[in-house]
């Protein structure tokens, strides 16, 4: 099954994409600063929540339960949303979703839409699809707007412009808004954004949003945000179109209690999101009178069918794993060639998209486990990464590669004491061409990546097991010779060699 | 107590002094150490890199060799975590009930060194003497898989002569990550640079940890930079005594 993936398909492998980013000192400073600030704030508000671990367990259980009965809850949502005056559409993939959205906009004769932050619309490359049809999408989330105006790519799930600082934002605003003067204080930048956006909020008749939660019990939709720009898009236009991945459904209204505590604390280090918008269908004389929801599959049922990696679909897009990830913190999200970056991106992207570079993403982790530790829905990301690595290895098995051969040989070596001990002897003999003045400073092939910045101590003259065997022999000898006491600290002297 | 040592393949081959220190330490504490010579590797590298099939026979091998041990000591938190976190699932996938049972029976007897000393043997002061300025790097597996918490620090605080200095960003990965260090060499190097900066800021002469894999990585960078800091496994510090004159 091939899925449309927009520009992401041509992304280079992670290790290549990371190189220019590692050299971008401004970006690294920005990312380090932003992730440090959010991580600190998160730790403070998580620390004050005494039942944090129980909340995580509840959220994880609710999501697991929902995923097991996804068909039932989705149909329940459709029924209740429709009864409340909404229209529900089902999209199997990105193309179908884009077609439905385009049709809905064209039926209204719309030429522009105002958008609430939605990762899912980026997943299906909605903006390029609309622009190709002559429709202009205006991003209204401040960070998304910065990305759109700067013709940049999002680098974070929650804070897409995290890699830009105030001075860079100022430059983009001045250039794109045609301003002659602008300060770089937060209030200068938000005032410029407000002036730029307010006119659009009042003029454009079609709003577009993602969804944080779909509530099966009521047919309601929930969107949380920080700025209030989302609230404008959700209430002012005549038509509202919402797109949501099918995993966004939760069974009952009451379940929100758990998620509305976990999400803001995990995402932005806030106790509560400043804006929590909840609406159910259409209300006469109030808000949009024409409401559509598109339920998007786009590879999700395929993930659901894999028992090992199904937990990926619990994700509530908080971005805590990105802020905690030591790999993400060095490269930003731009190295992942996908809107879903960081640890969650490293497991979600290869499962959603058939992209060549996605094969490298499960390896873009040192398996340090920081992501799992902070995940509010307890996705064991390292476990899924290892599972996906296994899939990559199996898929590449047909082509003989050095790594696979090496791994197979190593496995054979470890399969018996005899082969292991022979390999230790051979290794010690074979290492001499690489040892100079007592150190290994250059290794061939892929191992050269190690010696590029790190020295390596050569294999010592004696392995542990040789030392042990000699020591046992000595012990026996001592025990055999009459009148000699066995030393209390046998082999002590030998400990200080090498 | 009769303690069976699982030295791990890389300690056996590359860091024999760590194994020797474990033997010296445990014997000094009055225990009997046993080293089953048939042991090789736990299979971590294969498993974590995606070669799960190749790791299977190594898991079976480990279980066969150690199933009758009274207590198993593993001076490497990542190998101990491999056994504890992944063996049950691996055994389960075979559907072999005898193997599943054997793994379940074995796990409660597997101890990382600091766990063995503090939890099983109830010790913090092991009578060590080490007159050096030392900083402790908490490896990821010790922190987030085994949840060792401050066990290694409690042991270090009781070492006479040792000047323990806190490492900034102690919970951050050093960038080793097994094959990650070569597959993603540049990102790994960037992570290492951060770690080295923190180590150097401590002005310590020794950086210690419960994993020689992380230490090999950190020392690889420190030595290339001629930073004048050496890395020493926790076991070697704990095994040092006044008689041995410290290392």
mmCIF file of C-alpha atoms in Angstrom, chain A residues 68-277:
data_model
loop_
_atom_site.group_PDB
_atom_site.id
_atom_site.type_symbol
_atom_site.label_atom_id
_atom_site.label_comp_id
_atom_site.label_asym_id
_atom_site.label_seq_id
_atom_site.Cartn_x
_atom_site.Cartn_y
_atom_site.Cartn_z
ATOM 1 C CA UNK A 68 -9.360 -2.339 21.015
ATOM 2 C CA UNK A 69 -12.903 -1.177 20.296
ATOM 3 C CA UNK A 70 -12.083 1.544 17.825
ATOM 4 C CA UNK A 71 -14.762 0.527 15.309
ATOM 5 C CA UNK A 72 -17.505 0.778 17.909
ATOM 6 C CA UNK A 73 -16.398 4.156 19.285
ATOM 7 C CA UNK A 74 -15.939 5.699 15.865
ATOM 8 C CA UNK A 75 -19.421 4.668 14.792
ATOM 9 C CA UNK A 76 -20.804 5.969 18.062
ATOM 10 C CA UNK A 77 -19.067 9.282 17.450
ATOM 11 C CA UNK A 78 -20.442 9.450 13.912
ATOM 12 C CA UNK A 79 -23.981 8.756 15.095
ATOM 13 C CA UNK A 80 -23.902 11.346 17.880
ATOM 14 C CA UNK A 81 -22.115 14.010 15.885
ATOM 15 C CA UNK A 82 -24.593 13.586 13.024
ATOM 16 C CA UNK A 83 -27.536 13.738 15.427
ATOM 17 C CA UNK A 84 -26.155 17.048 16.725
ATOM 18 C CA UNK A 85 -26.141 18.496 13.221
ATOM 19 C CA UNK A 86 -22.582 17.734 12.122
ATOM 20 C CA UNK A 87 -21.512 15.874 8.985
ATOM 21 C CA UNK A 88 -19.016 13.011 9.278
ATOM 22 C CA UNK A 89 -16.770 11.929 6.394
ATOM 23 C CA UNK A 90 -14.394 8.954 6.288
ATOM 24 C CA UNK A 91 -11.064 9.220 4.479
ATOM 25 C CA UNK A 92 -8.923 6.154 3.862
ATOM 26 C CA UNK A 93 -5.818 8.121 2.924
ATOM 27 C CA UNK A 94 -4.358 11.558 2.368
ATOM 28 C CA UNK A 95 -5.657 11.890 -1.203
ATOM 29 C CA UNK A 96 -9.202 11.108 -0.223
ATOM 30 C CA UNK A 97 -9.067 13.515 2.722
ATOM 31 C CA UNK A 98 -7.729 16.330 0.551
ATOM 32 C CA UNK A 99 -10.424 15.679 -2.056
ATOM 33 C CA UNK A 100 -13.205 15.813 0.537
ATOM 34 C CA UNK A 101 -11.849 19.028 2.047
ATOM 35 C CA UNK A 102 -11.404 20.672 -1.338
ATOM 36 C CA UNK A 103 -14.971 19.735 -2.365
ATOM 37 C CA UNK A 104 -16.389 21.162 0.867
ATOM 38 C CA UNK A 105 -14.520 24.453 0.411
ATOM 39 C CA UNK A 106 -15.509 24.735 -3.245
ATOM 40 C CA UNK A 107 -19.169 24.018 -2.434
ATOM 41 C CA UNK A 108 -19.060 27.146 -0.260
ATOM 42 C CA UNK A 109 -17.320 29.069 -3.025
ATOM 43 C CA UNK A 110 -14.432 29.731 -0.659
ATOM 44 C CA UNK A 111 -11.068 31.095 -1.827
ATOM 45 C CA UNK A 112 -9.433 31.242 1.613
ATOM 46 C CA UNK A 113 -9.583 29.377 4.892
ATOM 47 C CA UNK A 114 -8.349 30.207 8.387
ATOM 48 C CA UNK A 115 -6.635 27.333 10.148
ATOM 49 C CA UNK A 116 -6.250 26.292 13.759
ATOM 50 C CA UNK A 117 -3.002 24.447 14.436
ATOM 51 C CA UNK A 118 -3.327 20.910 13.043
ATOM 52 C CA UNK A 119 -0.518 18.435 12.512
ATOM 53 C CA UNK A 120 -2.870 16.132 10.671
ATOM 54 C CA UNK A 121 -3.350 18.655 7.861
ATOM 55 C CA UNK A 122 0.432 18.727 7.479
ATOM 56 C CA UNK A 123 0.476 14.933 7.476
ATOM 57 C CA UNK A 124 -1.767 14.914 4.397
ATOM 58 C CA UNK A 125 -0.018 17.945 2.818
ATOM 59 C CA UNK A 126 -3.282 19.867 2.762
ATOM 60 C CA UNK A 127 -1.818 23.326 2.190
ATOM 61 C CA UNK A 128 -0.044 22.476 -1.090
ATOM 62 C CA UNK A 129 -3.162 20.635 -2.271
ATOM 63 C CA UNK A 130 -5.344 23.704 -1.573
ATOM 64 C CA UNK A 131 -2.882 26.131 -3.109
ATOM 65 C CA UNK A 132 -2.800 24.032 -6.266
ATOM 66 C CA UNK A 133 -6.564 24.537 -6.473
ATOM 67 C CA UNK A 134 -6.272 28.302 -5.972
ATOM 68 C CA UNK A 135 -7.365 28.327 -2.341
ATOM 69 C CA UNK A 136 -5.250 30.165 0.215
ATOM 70 C CA UNK A 137 -4.901 28.608 3.670
ATOM 71 C CA UNK A 138 -3.989 31.086 6.430
ATOM 72 C CA UNK A 139 -2.235 29.559 9.406
ATOM 73 C CA UNK A 140 -3.381 31.434 12.520
ATOM 74 C CA UNK A 141 -1.462 29.633 15.237
ATOM 75 C CA UNK A 142 1.435 32.004 15.882
ATOM 76 C CA UNK A 143 4.140 29.395 15.402
ATOM 77 C CA UNK A 144 2.490 27.887 12.334
ATOM 78 C CA UNK A 145 2.120 31.376 10.928
ATOM 79 C CA UNK A 146 5.850 32.006 11.416
ATOM 80 C CA UNK A 147 6.581 28.745 9.585
ATOM 81 C CA UNK A 148 4.169 29.577 6.760
ATOM 82 C CA UNK A 149 5.428 33.129 6.303
ATOM 83 C CA UNK A 150 9.050 31.994 6.540
ATOM 84 C CA UNK A 151 8.439 29.143 4.031
ATOM 85 C CA UNK A 152 10.012 26.922 6.668
ATOM 86 C CA UNK A 153 9.188 23.490 8.043
ATOM 87 C CA UNK A 154 7.808 22.725 11.495
ATOM 88 C CA UNK A 155 10.416 21.346 13.886
ATOM 89 C CA UNK A 156 8.236 20.414 16.864
ATOM 90 C CA UNK A 157 4.760 18.965 17.384
ATOM 91 C CA UNK A 158 3.603 21.599 19.859
ATOM 92 C CA UNK A 159 6.025 24.447 19.170
ATOM 93 C CA UNK A 160 6.626 24.241 15.408
ATOM 94 C CA UNK A 161 8.858 27.337 15.286
ATOM 95 C CA UNK A 162 10.941 26.299 18.282
ATOM 96 C CA UNK A 163 14.096 26.511 16.190
ATOM 97 C CA UNK A 164 13.606 30.247 15.549
ATOM 98 C CA UNK A 165 14.341 32.997 18.028
ATOM 99 C CA UNK A 166 12.655 36.400 18.422
ATOM 100 C CA UNK A 167 15.113 38.216 16.182
ATOM 101 C CA UNK A 168 14.530 35.736 13.376
ATOM 102 C CA UNK A 169 10.747 35.992 13.815
ATOM 103 C CA UNK A 170 10.999 39.776 13.661
ATOM 104 C CA UNK A 171 12.839 39.586 10.352
ATOM 105 C CA UNK A 172 10.219 37.256 8.870
ATOM 106 C CA UNK A 173 7.356 39.483 10.038
ATOM 107 C CA UNK A 174 8.940 42.667 8.684
ATOM 108 C CA UNK A 175 9.607 41.085 5.319
ATOM 109 C CA UNK A 176 6.305 39.280 4.871
ATOM 110 C CA UNK A 177 3.992 41.847 6.465
ATOM 111 C CA UNK A 178 5.746 44.752 4.747
ATOM 112 C CA UNK A 179 6.580 46.534 8.017
ATOM 113 C CA UNK A 180 9.228 49.240 8.152
ATOM 114 C CA UNK A 181 9.667 49.118 11.883
ATOM 115 C CA UNK A 182 9.207 46.378 14.445
ATOM 116 C CA UNK A 183 10.700 45.615 17.849
ATOM 117 C CA UNK A 184 11.685 42.130 18.933
ATOM 118 C CA UNK A 185 9.973 42.109 22.332
ATOM 119 C CA UNK A 186 7.242 39.469 22.670
ATOM 120 C CA UNK A 187 4.560 42.182 22.803
ATOM 121 C CA UNK A 188 5.872 43.810 19.604
ATOM 122 C CA UNK A 189 5.709 40.511 17.749
ATOM 123 C CA UNK A 190 2.282 39.498 19.070
ATOM 124 C CA UNK A 191 0.858 42.933 18.231
ATOM 125 C CA UNK A 192 2.113 42.566 14.669
ATOM 126 C CA UNK A 193 0.593 39.083 14.488
ATOM 127 C CA UNK A 194 -2.702 40.329 15.908
ATOM 128 C CA UNK A 195 -2.970 43.143 13.368
ATOM 129 C CA UNK A 196 -2.145 40.756 10.580
ATOM 130 C CA UNK A 197 -4.579 38.041 11.685
ATOM 131 C CA UNK A 198 -7.568 39.938 13.045
ATOM 132 C CA UNK A 199 -8.659 41.149 9.654
ATOM 133 C CA UNK A 200 -8.616 37.540 8.401
ATOM 134 C CA UNK A 201 -10.605 36.243 11.353
ATOM 135 C CA UNK A 202 -13.346 38.759 10.562
ATOM 136 C CA UNK A 203 -13.332 38.279 6.796
ATOM 137 C CA UNK A 204 -12.766 34.580 6.000
ATOM 138 C CA UNK A 205 -15.920 32.434 6.119
ATOM 139 C CA UNK A 206 -14.378 28.975 6.426
ATOM 140 C CA UNK A 207 -12.480 27.724 9.454
ATOM 141 C CA UNK A 208 -10.352 24.598 9.547
ATOM 142 C CA UNK A 209 -9.146 22.711 12.594
ATOM 143 C CA UNK A 210 -7.623 19.542 13.888
ATOM 144 C CA UNK A 211 -8.902 17.853 17.016
ATOM 145 C CA UNK A 212 -7.323 16.822 20.279
ATOM 146 C CA UNK A 213 -10.247 14.593 21.224
ATOM 147 C CA UNK A 214 -13.406 13.275 19.622
ATOM 148 C CA UNK A 215 -15.922 12.247 22.255
ATOM 149 C CA UNK A 216 -17.876 9.163 21.205
ATOM 150 C CA UNK A 217 -20.536 9.517 23.890
ATOM 151 C CA UNK A 218 -21.593 13.030 22.855
ATOM 152 C CA UNK A 219 -20.298 13.438 19.310
ATOM 153 C CA UNK A 220 -18.355 16.451 20.568
ATOM 154 C CA UNK A 221 -14.927 17.725 19.532
ATOM 155 C CA UNK A 222 -12.253 19.255 21.755
ATOM 156 C CA UNK A 223 -9.377 21.530 20.768
ATOM 157 C CA UNK A 224 -6.910 22.956 23.285
ATOM 158 C CA UNK A 225 -4.551 25.868 22.605
ATOM 159 C CA UNK A 226 -2.705 28.746 24.178
ATOM 160 C CA UNK A 227 -3.420 31.827 22.106
ATOM 161 C CA UNK A 228 -7.137 32.127 21.478
ATOM 162 C CA UNK A 229 -6.547 32.280 17.740
ATOM 163 C CA UNK A 230 -8.021 28.813 17.557
ATOM 164 C CA UNK A 231 -11.114 29.961 19.412
ATOM 165 C CA UNK A 232 -11.549 32.679 16.746
ATOM 166 C CA UNK A 233 -11.378 30.123 13.919
ATOM 167 C CA UNK A 234 -13.776 27.795 15.713
ATOM 168 C CA UNK A 235 -16.459 30.401 16.421
ATOM 169 C CA UNK A 236 -16.383 33.199 13.829
ATOM 170 C CA UNK A 237 -16.656 31.449 10.413
ATOM 171 C CA UNK A 238 -19.888 30.179 8.883
ATOM 172 C CA UNK A 239 -18.348 26.826 7.986
ATOM 173 C CA UNK A 240 -16.038 24.736 10.145
ATOM 174 C CA UNK A 241 -14.133 21.730 8.823
ATOM 175 C CA UNK A 242 -12.282 19.509 11.294
ATOM 176 C CA UNK A 243 -9.848 16.735 10.479
ATOM 177 C CA UNK A 244 -8.909 14.067 13.019
ATOM 178 C CA UNK A 245 -6.985 10.836 12.920
ATOM 179 C CA UNK A 246 -9.232 7.949 13.907
ATOM 180 C CA UNK A 247 -7.155 7.349 17.041
ATOM 181 C CA UNK A 248 -8.330 10.675 18.486
ATOM 182 C CA UNK A 249 -11.630 9.287 19.723
ATOM 183 C CA UNK A 250 -12.190 8.749 23.453
ATOM 184 C CA UNK A 251 -15.245 6.961 24.887
ATOM 185 C CA UNK A 252 -16.823 9.456 27.266
ATOM 186 C CA UNK A 253 -16.920 13.111 28.214
ATOM 187 C CA UNK A 254 -15.607 12.171 31.639
ATOM 188 C CA UNK A 255 -12.402 10.746 30.095
ATOM 189 C CA UNK A 256 -11.424 14.322 29.297
ATOM 190 C CA UNK A 257 -10.773 14.759 32.999
ATOM 191 C CA UNK A 258 -7.664 12.614 32.667
ATOM 192 C CA UNK A 259 -6.374 14.019 29.397
ATOM 193 C CA UNK A 260 -6.966 17.680 30.190
ATOM 194 C CA UNK A 261 -4.697 17.253 33.208
ATOM 195 C CA UNK A 262 -1.986 15.311 31.397
ATOM 196 C CA UNK A 263 -1.736 17.184 28.112
ATOM 197 C CA UNK A 264 -1.015 20.791 29.201
ATOM 198 C CA UNK A 265 1.443 19.690 31.879
ATOM 199 C CA UNK A 266 3.292 17.451 29.411
ATOM 200 C CA UNK A 267 3.147 19.776 26.434
ATOM 201 C CA UNK A 268 3.830 23.299 27.660
ATOM 202 C CA UNK A 269 4.367 22.865 31.386
ATOM 203 C CA UNK A 270 1.047 24.552 32.168
ATOM 204 C CA UNK A 271 -1.532 23.341 34.667
ATOM 205 C CA UNK A 272 -4.307 24.026 32.183
ATOM 206 C CA UNK A 273 -4.447 25.134 28.605
ATOM 207 C CA UNK A 274 -5.519 28.775 28.387
ATOM 208 C CA UNK A 275 -8.186 27.856 25.806
ATOM 209 C CA UNK A 276 -10.166 24.617 25.911
ATOM 210 C CA UNK A 277 -12.766 24.653 23.135
#
